[in-house]
Tab-separated table of C-alpha atoms in Angstrom:
chain	number	residue	atom	x	y	z
A	243	MET	CA	-40.237	10.517	15.245
A	244	MET	CA	-37.338	10.849	12.757
A	245	LEU	CA	-35.887	13.678	14.832
A	246	LEU	CA	-35.974	11.577	17.993
A	247	ALA	CA	-34.449	8.543	16.263
A	248	ALA	CA	-31.577	10.591	14.868
A	249	CYS	CA	-30.840	12.097	18.244
A	250	LEU	CA	-30.634	8.694	19.906
A	251	LYS	CA	-27.602	7.854	17.738
A	252	TYR	CA	-25.629	10.350	19.765
A	253	ARG	CA	-25.882	9.413	23.429
A	254	LEU	CA	-24.406	12.681	24.691
A	255	LEU	CA	-27.084	14.652	22.860
A	256	ALA	CA	-29.999	12.322	23.543
A	257	PHE	CA	-31.145	13.994	26.738
A	258	LEU	CA	-31.113	17.471	25.220
A	259	CYS	CA	-32.840	16.274	22.055
A	260	PHE	CA	-35.535	14.551	24.048
A	261	PHE	CA	-36.644	17.907	25.394
A	262	ILE	CA	-36.438	19.450	21.934
A	263	TYR	CA	-38.698	16.632	20.748
A	264	LEU	CA	-41.173	17.343	23.563
A	265	GLU	CA	-41.161	21.037	22.754
A	266	PHE	CA	-42.224	20.350	19.157
A	267	THR	CA	-44.655	17.511	19.806
A	268	TYR	CA	-46.144	18.388	23.211
A	269	PRO	CA	-45.833	22.165	23.531
A	270	ASN	CA	-47.718	22.293	26.849
A	271	TYR	CA	-45.443	19.747	28.561
A	272	VAL	CA	-42.395	21.968	29.159
A	273	GLN	CA	-44.631	24.890	30.123
A	274	ALA	CA	-46.464	22.749	32.677
A	275	LEU	CA	-43.187	21.705	34.274
A	276	SER	CA	-41.997	25.299	34.546
A	277	ASP	CA	-45.309	26.330	36.141
A	278	ASN	CA	-44.974	23.896	39.059
A	279	LEU	CA	-44.267	25.655	42.331
A	280	ASN	CA	-41.398	24.738	44.640
A	281	PHE	CA	-42.245	23.899	48.230
A	282	ARG	CA	-41.126	22.164	51.387
A	283	GLU	CA	-43.489	19.673	52.977
A	284	PHE	CA	-43.482	19.806	56.771
A	285	PHE	CA	-46.592	18.035	58.061
A	286	ILE	CA	-48.823	15.144	56.987
A	287	TYR	CA	-52.140	14.391	58.659
A	288	ASP	CA	-53.292	10.853	57.990
A	289	PRO	CA	-56.597	9.981	59.723
A	290	LYS	CA	-55.789	6.279	59.497
A	291	LEU	CA	-52.854	6.845	61.836
A	292	ALA	CA	-54.749	9.307	64.018
A	293	TYR	CA	-57.586	6.829	64.624
A	294	GLY	CA	-55.488	3.685	64.447
A	295	ASN	CA	-57.841	2.274	61.818
A	296	PRO	CA	-57.428	2.041	58.015
A	297	ASN	CA	-61.052	2.955	57.212
A	298	PHE	CA	-60.984	6.739	57.659
A	299	TYR	CA	-60.609	9.613	55.201
A	300	ALA	CA	-59.882	13.343	55.600
A	301	TYR	CA	-60.004	16.155	53.045
A	302	ALA	CA	-61.061	19.796	52.369
A	303	PRO	CA	-59.234	21.649	55.171
A	304	SER	CA	-59.762	25.138	56.554
A	305	ILE	CA	-56.556	26.258	58.294
A	306	ILE	CA	-55.959	29.135	60.719
A	307	GLN	CA	-52.414	29.845	61.887
A	308	ILE	CA	-51.742	31.617	65.198
A	309	ASP	CA	-48.014	31.765	65.943
A	310	SER	CA	-46.731	28.172	65.611
A	311	GLN	CA	-50.189	26.631	65.993
A	312	TYR	CA	-52.375	25.488	63.104
A	313	PHE	CA	-56.085	25.040	63.800
A	314	VAL	CA	-57.489	22.731	61.129
A	315	HIS	CA	-61.110	21.833	60.414
A	316	SER	CA	-61.860	19.371	57.621
A	317	CYS	CA	-64.183	16.638	56.346
A	318	HIS	CA	-63.934	13.205	57.999
A	319	ASN	CA	-66.021	10.141	58.394
A	320	ARG	CA	-66.711	9.424	62.076
A	321	ILE	CA	-67.413	5.676	61.989
A	322	PRO	CA	-64.927	3.325	60.292
A	323	LYS	CA	-65.912	2.557	56.688
A	324	GLN	CA	-69.069	4.694	56.928
A	325	VAL	CA	-69.206	7.352	54.213
A	326	LYS	CA	-70.827	10.209	56.105
A	327	ASP	CA	-69.015	13.538	56.350
A	328	HIS	CA	-68.510	15.258	59.688
A	329	ILE	CA	-66.413	18.353	60.359
A	330	ILE	CA	-63.516	17.347	62.595
A	331	GLY	CA	-60.991	19.717	64.154
A	332	PHE	CA	-57.438	19.262	65.359
A	333	LYS	CA	-54.495	21.479	66.328
A	334	TYR	CA	-50.980	21.010	65.038
A	335	ASP	CA	-48.131	22.784	66.865
A	336	ASP	CA	-45.175	23.178	64.539
A	337	SER	CA	-42.793	24.084	67.365
A	338	ALA	CA	-43.588	20.770	69.058
A	339	LYS	CA	-43.887	18.952	65.711
A	340	ALA	CA	-47.009	17.269	67.052
A	341	VAL	CA	-50.794	17.271	66.960
A	342	THR	CA	-51.560	18.652	70.413
A	343	VAL	CA	-55.368	18.520	70.158
A	344	GLY	CA	-56.874	15.884	67.911
A	345	GLN	CA	-60.079	14.574	66.396
A	346	ILE	CA	-62.604	17.033	67.852
A	347	VAL	CA	-66.093	16.609	66.397
A	348	ALA	CA	-66.857	20.253	65.661
A	349	LEU	CA	-70.055	19.700	63.681
A	350	ALA	CA	-72.054	16.578	62.859
A	351	PRO	CA	-74.950	16.141	60.433
A	352	SER	CA	-78.337	17.061	61.857
A	353	GLU	CA	-79.972	14.117	63.566
A	354	THR	CA	-83.445	14.613	62.071
A	355	ALA	CA	-84.328	13.027	58.727
A	356	ASN	CA	-85.020	15.328	55.782
A	357	VAL	CA	-83.347	18.336	57.396
A	358	TRP	CA	-81.271	20.138	54.770
A	359	ASP	CA	-77.939	18.983	56.315
A	360	ALA	CA	-79.008	15.568	57.635
A	361	MET	CA	-76.527	13.425	55.660
A	362	HIS	CA	-73.272	15.326	55.218
A	363	VAL	CA	-71.591	18.437	56.619
A	364	CYS	CA	-68.350	19.314	54.863
A	365	ASP	CA	-66.171	22.060	53.271
A	366	PRO	CA	-65.667	24.168	56.417
A	367	SER	CA	-64.405	27.747	56.235
A	368	VAL	CA	-63.713	29.361	59.602
A	369	VAL	CA	-63.351	33.113	60.108
A	370	ARG	CA	-63.279	35.508	63.046
A	371	GLY	CA	-65.715	38.365	63.552
A	372	ASN	CA	-68.471	39.596	65.838
A	373	PHE	CA	-71.508	37.410	65.220
A	374	ARG	CA	-74.655	37.561	67.324
A	375	PHE	CA	-77.090	34.647	67.423
A	376	GLY	CA	-79.574	33.547	70.091
A	377	GLY	CA	-78.744	36.630	72.107
A	378	ILE	CA	-75.075	35.593	72.366
A	379	SER	CA	-72.084	37.201	70.680
A	380	TYR	CA	-69.740	34.685	69.080
A	381	LYS	CA	-66.117	35.072	68.052
A	382	TYR	CA	-65.995	32.608	65.148
A	383	ALA	CA	-68.256	31.580	62.284
A	384	MET	CA	-67.899	28.306	60.396
A	385	PHE	CA	-69.478	28.222	56.947
A	386	TYR	CA	-70.088	24.734	55.603
A	387	THR	CA	-71.791	22.604	52.956
A	388	GLY	CA	-74.822	20.611	54.044
A	389	ALA	CA	-76.506	17.785	52.133
A	390	PRO	CA	-79.731	15.941	53.027
A	391	PHE	CA	-79.186	12.715	51.057
A	392	ASN	CA	-76.345	10.365	50.245
A	393	ILE	CA	-75.855	11.801	46.795
A	394	SER	CA	-73.912	14.786	45.459
A	395	LYS	CA	-77.010	16.930	44.944
A	396	PHE	CA	-79.230	19.322	46.911
A	397	ASN	CA	-76.218	21.004	48.558
A	398	GLN	CA	-76.715	24.315	50.371
A	399	ILE	CA	-74.513	26.455	52.603
A	400	GLY	CA	-75.005	26.885	56.328
A	401	VAL	CA	-73.205	28.524	59.233
A	402	ALA	CA	-72.405	27.674	62.849
A	403	PHE	CA	-70.860	29.764	65.628
A	404	SER	CA	-68.381	29.284	68.459
A	405	GLN	CA	-66.282	31.144	71.011
A	406	SER	CA	-63.264	28.885	70.442
A	407	LEU	CA	-61.411	27.224	67.588
A	408	GLU	CA	-61.236	24.102	69.768
A	409	SER	CA	-64.973	23.938	70.407
A	410	THR	CA	-66.888	20.652	70.334
A	411	ASN	CA	-70.190	22.520	70.448
A	412	TRP	CA	-70.554	24.873	67.498
A	413	THR	CA	-74.000	26.471	67.576
A	414	ARG	CA	-75.785	25.772	64.308
A	415	TYR	CA	-77.985	28.298	62.520
A	416	PRO	CA	-80.818	25.890	61.665
A	417	TYR	CA	-81.633	27.086	58.144
A	418	PRO	CA	-79.575	27.180	54.962
A	419	LEU	CA	-77.822	30.529	54.795
A	420	ILE	CA	-77.306	30.422	51.005
A	421	ARG	CA	-80.088	28.462	49.308
A	422	HIS	CA	-80.471	27.192	45.802
A	423	PRO	CA	-83.843	28.180	44.301
A	424	ASP	CA	-84.366	24.762	42.665
A	425	ILE	CA	-84.119	22.864	45.966
A	426	PRO	CA	-87.609	22.521	47.447
A	427	MET	CA	-87.841	23.544	51.085
A	428	ILE	CA	-90.857	23.518	53.378
A	429	GLU	CA	-91.508	27.202	53.890
A	430	ASN	CA	-89.989	28.780	57.022
A	431	SER	CA	-88.377	25.514	58.094
A	432	SER	CA	-85.096	23.628	57.801
A	433	TYR	CA	-86.754	20.663	56.060
A	434	ILE	CA	-86.482	19.507	52.469
A	435	ASP	CA	-89.943	19.167	50.930
A	436	ILE	CA	-89.651	15.507	49.916
A	437	SER	CA	-93.219	15.522	48.567
A	438	LYS	CA	-91.837	17.472	45.601
A	439	ILE	CA	-88.939	15.079	44.989
A	440	HIS	CA	-89.912	11.881	43.194
A	441	ASP	CA	-86.436	10.483	42.555
A	442	TYR	CA	-83.647	12.423	44.217
A	443	ARG	CA	-81.129	10.808	41.850
A	444	ASP	CA	-82.816	12.423	38.863
A	445	PRO	CA	-80.027	14.276	36.958
A	446	ARG	CA	-82.290	17.287	36.579
A	447	TYR	CA	-81.884	18.061	40.270
A	448	PRO	CA	-78.946	20.420	40.866
A	449	PHE	CA	-75.639	19.889	42.609
A	450	GLY	CA	-76.669	23.090	44.392
A	451	ILE	CA	-74.546	25.627	46.248
A	452	ALA	CA	-71.493	24.382	48.137
A	453	GLN	CA	-67.778	24.676	48.958
A	454	PRO	CA	-67.888	28.014	50.835
A	455	THR	CA	-64.844	30.143	51.622
A	456	ALA	CA	-65.050	33.323	53.697
A	457	THR	CA	-62.903	36.279	54.715
A	458	ALA	CA	-63.798	39.008	57.198
A	459	VAL	CA	-64.760	42.461	55.902
A	460	SER	CA	-65.707	44.292	59.097
A	461	ASP	CA	-67.241	43.352	62.446
A	462	GLY	CA	-69.900	40.768	61.556
A	463	THR	CA	-69.712	41.127	57.760
A	464	VAL	CA	-67.867	38.595	55.614
A	465	LEU	CA	-67.058	38.112	51.962
A	466	LEU	CA	-68.457	34.665	51.126
A	467	ALA	CA	-67.530	32.874	47.893
A	468	TYR	CA	-68.757	29.443	46.816
A	469	THR	CA	-69.460	27.026	43.952
A	470	VAL	CA	-72.789	26.740	42.121
A	471	GLY	CA	-73.722	23.762	39.960
A	472	ASP	CA	-77.039	23.560	38.112
A	473	ARG	CA	-78.653	23.662	34.650
A	474	ASN	CA	-76.669	26.827	33.922
A	475	GLY	CA	-73.356	25.088	34.453
A	476	THR	CA	-70.657	25.212	37.116
A	477	ARG	CA	-69.492	28.615	38.297
A	478	ALA	CA	-68.195	30.638	41.242
A	479	GLU	CA	-70.113	33.428	42.967
A	480	VAL	CA	-69.467	35.795	45.841
A	481	ARG	CA	-71.769	37.654	48.243
A	482	HIS	CA	-71.434	39.996	51.194
A	483	VAL	CA	-73.066	38.532	54.282
A	484	ASN	CA	-73.809	40.533	57.443
A	485	LEU	CA	-74.173	38.227	60.447
A	486	SER	CA	-73.774	40.867	63.137
A	487	ASN	CA	-77.304	39.997	64.289
A	488	VAL	CA	-78.532	36.639	63.014
A	489	ASP	CA	-81.572	36.791	65.294
A	490	GLU	CA	-82.903	39.102	62.647
A	491	THR	CA	-82.895	37.996	59.011
A	492	PRO	CA	-79.257	37.719	57.836
A	493	GLN	CA	-78.386	40.507	55.422
A	494	ILE	CA	-77.127	38.901	52.222
A	495	SER	CA	-76.226	40.819	49.079
A	496	ALA	CA	-77.033	39.787	45.535
A	497	SER	CA	-74.532	37.358	44.024
A	498	ILE	CA	-71.591	38.444	41.875
A	499	LEU	CA	-70.240	36.083	39.229
A	500	LEU	CA	-66.486	35.567	39.475
A	501	PRO	CA	-64.475	35.523	36.228
A	502	THR	CA	-62.397	32.625	34.910
A	503	SER	CA	-60.164	34.632	32.573
A	504	GLY	CA	-56.469	34.066	33.265
A	505	LEU	CA	-56.876	30.699	34.975
A	506	THR	CA	-54.868	27.924	33.343
A	507	ASP	CA	-55.831	24.342	32.639
A	508	PRO	CA	-54.765	21.963	29.853
A	509	ILE	CA	-58.297	20.550	29.530
A	510	LYS	CA	-61.010	23.007	30.523
A	511	VAL	CA	-61.162	26.041	32.798
A	512	VAL	CA	-63.872	25.882	35.464
A	513	LEU	CA	-63.690	27.853	38.707
A	514	ASN	CA	-64.978	25.641	41.495
A	515	ASN	CA	-63.850	23.993	44.719
A	516	PHE	CA	-61.524	26.826	45.724
A	517	ASP	CA	-60.303	28.419	48.946
A	518	MET	CA	-59.774	32.161	49.289
A	519	ALA	CA	-57.538	34.474	51.325
A	520	TYR	CA	-57.097	38.249	51.309
A	521	ASP	CA	-53.756	40.053	51.155
A	522	SER	CA	-54.432	43.493	52.653
A	523	MET	CA	-50.991	44.868	51.755
A	524	SER	CA	-51.725	44.599	48.035
A	525	ASP	CA	-55.562	44.555	48.151
A	526	THR	CA	-55.434	41.196	46.381
A	527	ILE	CA	-57.518	38.057	46.650
A	528	TYR	CA	-55.624	34.763	46.416
A	529	ILE	CA	-57.234	31.415	45.702
A	530	VAL	CA	-56.165	27.794	45.416
A	531	ARG	CA	-58.415	25.844	43.055
A	532	ASP	CA	-58.805	22.353	41.643
A	533	SER	CA	-57.742	21.919	38.061
A	534	TYR	CA	-60.246	20.218	35.775
A	535	PRO	CA	-60.233	16.439	36.405
A	536	GLN	CA	-59.054	13.943	33.811
A	537	PHE	CA	-62.100	11.711	33.489
A	538	GLY	CA	-61.847	8.185	32.184
A	539	GLY	CA	-58.757	7.008	34.075
A	540	THR	CA	-58.431	4.898	37.193
A	541	ASN	CA	-60.663	6.019	40.047
A	542	PRO	CA	-61.062	8.537	41.526
A	543	ASP	CA	-61.037	10.069	38.040
A	544	PHE	CA	-63.321	12.929	39.147
A	545	LEU	CA	-60.496	14.381	41.264
A	546	SER	CA	-57.838	16.661	39.855
A	547	ARG	CA	-54.151	15.929	39.408
A	548	SER	CA	-53.104	19.489	40.250
A	549	VAL	CA	-54.232	22.633	42.033
A	550	GLU	CA	-53.577	26.180	40.881
A	551	ILE	CA	-52.785	29.240	42.979
A	552	ALA	CA	-54.042	32.466	41.412
A	553	SER	CA	-54.596	36.099	42.400
A	554	ILE	CA	-56.890	38.952	41.363
A	555	PRO	CA	-57.467	42.562	42.495
A	556	GLY	CA	-59.791	42.776	45.483
A	557	ALA	CA	-62.089	45.125	43.554
A	558	VAL	CA	-63.484	42.164	41.592
A	559	MET	CA	-65.341	41.078	44.731
A	560	TRP	CA	-67.325	44.314	44.821
A	561	THR	CA	-68.573	44.794	41.273
A	562	ASN	CA	-70.708	42.987	38.731
A	563	THR	CA	-68.729	44.562	35.891
A	564	ASN	CA	-65.833	42.145	36.304
A	565	ASN	CA	-65.225	41.328	32.641
A	566	SER	CA	-62.240	43.667	32.742
A	567	TYR	CA	-60.613	41.644	35.546
A	568	SER	CA	-58.413	38.641	34.981
A	569	TRP	CA	-56.741	36.178	37.319
A	570	LYS	CA	-52.959	35.959	37.474
A	571	SER	CA	-51.758	32.387	37.730
A	572	GLU	CA	-49.081	32.079	40.425
A	573	GLY	CA	-48.335	28.454	39.540
A	574	LEU	CA	-49.379	24.851	40.116
A	575	LEU	CA	-48.896	22.123	42.654
A	576	ASP	CA	-49.012	18.790	40.836
A	577	ALA	CA	-49.544	15.277	42.167
A	578	VAL	CA	-46.244	14.179	40.584
A	579	GLN	CA	-44.464	16.393	43.135
A	580	PHE	CA	-45.853	14.369	46.070
A	581	SER	CA	-44.822	10.876	47.093
A	582	ASN	CA	-47.514	8.167	47.115
A	583	ALA	CA	-50.160	10.436	45.593
A	584	LYS	CA	-51.874	10.281	42.218
A	585	ARG	CA	-54.510	12.972	42.799
A	586	ILE	CA	-54.432	16.225	44.764
A	587	HIS	CA	-57.590	18.207	45.410
A	588	ASN	CA	-59.633	20.225	47.909
A	589	ALA	CA	-56.706	22.398	48.994
A	590	GLY	CA	-56.826	25.184	51.572
A	591	LEU	CA	-54.677	28.287	52.029
A	592	VAL	CA	-53.222	28.893	55.475
A	593	ARG	CA	-54.864	32.090	56.784
A	594	ASN	CA	-55.015	34.230	59.879
A	595	GLU	CA	-58.196	34.362	61.960
A	596	TRP	CA	-59.817	36.954	59.705
A	597	GLY	CA	-59.115	35.095	56.468
A	598	GLY	CA	-55.931	37.028	55.661
A	599	LEU	CA	-53.152	35.399	53.661
A	600	MET	CA	-50.170	34.323	55.763
A	601	ARG	CA	-46.607	34.869	54.533
A	602	PRO	CA	-44.739	32.837	53.485
A	603	VAL	CA	-47.630	31.245	51.593
A	604	GLN	CA	-48.617	27.825	52.902
A	605	VAL	CA	-51.110	25.376	51.452
A	606	MET	CA	-52.680	22.197	52.797
A	607	VAL	CA	-53.604	19.815	49.982
A	608	SER	CA	-55.744	16.700	50.105
A	609	ASP	CA	-54.290	13.756	48.233
A	610	ALA	CA	-55.508	10.355	47.077
A	611	LYS	CA	-54.199	7.177	45.527
A	612	GLU	CA	-55.713	5.521	42.476
A	613	SER	CA	-57.402	2.139	42.564
A	614	ASP	CA	-60.268	0.155	41.077
A	615	ASP	CA	-61.324	-0.606	44.659
A	616	PHE	CA	-63.707	2.066	45.990
A	617	TYR	CA	-62.627	1.759	49.614
A	618	GLU	CA	-58.931	1.664	48.784
A	619	TRP	CA	-58.909	5.035	47.034
A	620	LEU	CA	-61.476	6.665	49.354
A	621	PHE	CA	-59.634	5.753	52.524
A	622	SER	CA	-56.335	6.896	51.055
A	623	TYR	CA	-57.472	10.541	51.480
A	624	ARG	CA	-55.078	12.467	53.744
A	625	MET	CA	-53.772	16.045	54.002
A	626	ARG	CA	-50.283	17.493	53.548
A	627	LEU	CA	-49.078	20.928	54.656
A	628	VAL	CA	-46.492	22.666	52.471
A	629	GLU	CA	-44.717	26.020	52.420
A	630	LEU	CA	-43.928	27.629	49.090
A	631	ILE	CA	-40.272	28.535	48.571
């Protein structure tokens, strides 16, 4: 404090000395500023404006760019003030500077109670391939999180198929594609075995497997990464999934644990809630991930204040011996860089149809305000599209 006080006696030097003071007292502060990425913001999607009603939210986008058109699928509520996730699609045409197709219900929760995805469907990841199901060949697969109850537990990953990115009738594979072994299912069915669940809010029940992100490998095979949360902690895994003929049992590889080395966070490094894209020119995987949230502040304190973009050699997705691989941090997008936003989270990379990284790099972030009022912060969720510069 003596250094700062002395500097303030000399007004011309005060500004420079302030940063010297920060360097000595808060060594991460200057570094964090220098790590923030520059961008231009060119589109905001606010569901409150789209529906003409203040009681809607939107977050967790999957974005495919074809020429000037952006096909976006994300999590929405469908009924004002009802907290029940649906997957809604819209198309933004940047040449027209307008949403040209809006608010398509691509996938709704299953209508039967106790089905594994009866309450929420969220976290879409759309990718092109050659997928056969029910005797029909489909052009697109949408991986998604399904939840049976109104609680953030018992999540599992499913898949649905379509011929078009503008479809209102995605064909759902009825069973969880990636299951969590601690979630009781009635054998050979899509139903949760509720006879084995006494209190579904019991903290011993797992978050499960959720937040999928997929890129095409070949034909009907995809690289599928996701978040796991259970008694062994929170972590990221990846599998190779062959859906070229889903009428037979889907061919799913054993899971590979993804490393966290090289990721940056001032609080705690956890790899979860990330979106993935593949850069074929450099054989590199890029992700955008939530930073660790700062719990204890104004709600929603479980959401992050920044997202990190990072890259890693593609080989890490093919081997269990990944201790020798480390992420390279490309930089951060921080909530302080966005107007009227206190939290940014659930970001998605703009990709081509096969999950390839588009250049220049573009990111759609979800943002939120802070408030002690549950509905005020929840229905502040919207999405902003930026291009890195």
